[in-house]
Amino acid sequence: VIDPVLHFKNAAGSQVENIAIETVDAAPGGLGILMENSDRFRIVNTRVSNHQSGFLIVRSSNGRIEDCQVYGSTGWTTGDFMIAAGIGLVIGRNNFLTGNEVTGQTWGVFASGKNGIIRNNYFHDNSTGLILCTFPKNYFELPGGETLGAEYSAHNWKVLNNETADNSGTGILVIDGANANVLIDNNSHDN
């Protein structure tokens, strides 16, 4: 069940800027920010620390995540929880990620959806730095009780000038029906 600190629902044009979301004790938090049915969102210069996941984008298009940091909890390595996605793009189109740093997650970025751009980011010390895939059906439950996953796999993403380093598994993984994606000038090393 998704338990966000900030939940934007049916809130097109929302902007979050210059904030930090952190837990107050050693236990990891749930989700930093959930954008649900909120097109044209912007998340700028925002840091999420010691949470299972940083940002989750569901049915939201034409949004931007810029110059943010997601420093994940290592709870997935100790069995506190199974999966942690720094930035999860489940359903949406034309979303843009640039200048972000994601570390300490199962997946630094998990991208489904269509026609997005992932450019000039740094994904390090995760299990997988970046995955273009189909977010599993019925994988999580939204606060309103609805369970869902991606409607389609990653399609027509442009992945440019990113660095994926020191991930325990794969730097960049394109799998499970992902199609028509373009990867250019990425630096993936020491994974």
Phi, psi and omega in degrees: 000129180286129181232083186278151171288312177240128181235116176254117182232127182054045186231063181302143177080011180290147177226132174242127184213138172060047175233164175234135177242116183223156174276158183265353178219191184287338181290139180287148173280176180276266183239137177291294185226130174248121172255112183236122181053045185227079180295160176058033177282160171221132172237116189230135173047051181239139181241132173241123183237142174057043175240158177298318179217152182271293184231137175234125184248116184232123179052043180228130185235165177057036180255168181225136170238113190229134171055042180253161176233133173237111178252098189286162171284150176269017181303331179291338179276342182252000178091005177297325173207163189270320189231142177218124178243120179303305176229119179248121178250099190270304181224124178164172181225151171059035176272152191228125177241127178211141173071022183263153173238128179229129181214154174078029184238164169296308175239125175300303174228131174245110185248117162249190179091190188226149164060033180264174178230130174238108190221137172060043178251166179231112181244112186219154176055038170255184167282305173239132182291306182219132177233129171256118193196191173253115178297127188302144176293146177053033184279328180217164179246127177288162181305332179279358178101350181284135173254141180200171173215191182293147175278337180203164180282172178302124183226127172061039172278143171254118183244107192230132168056036176265158173242126174240117188219147172059025173282143185289340178246251186258144175288304178227128181235123177244118193204169165059051175090358177302138186208153176061026179270152181235125177245123184226130170055040173271149180247101181246116186212157176056032174268000000 
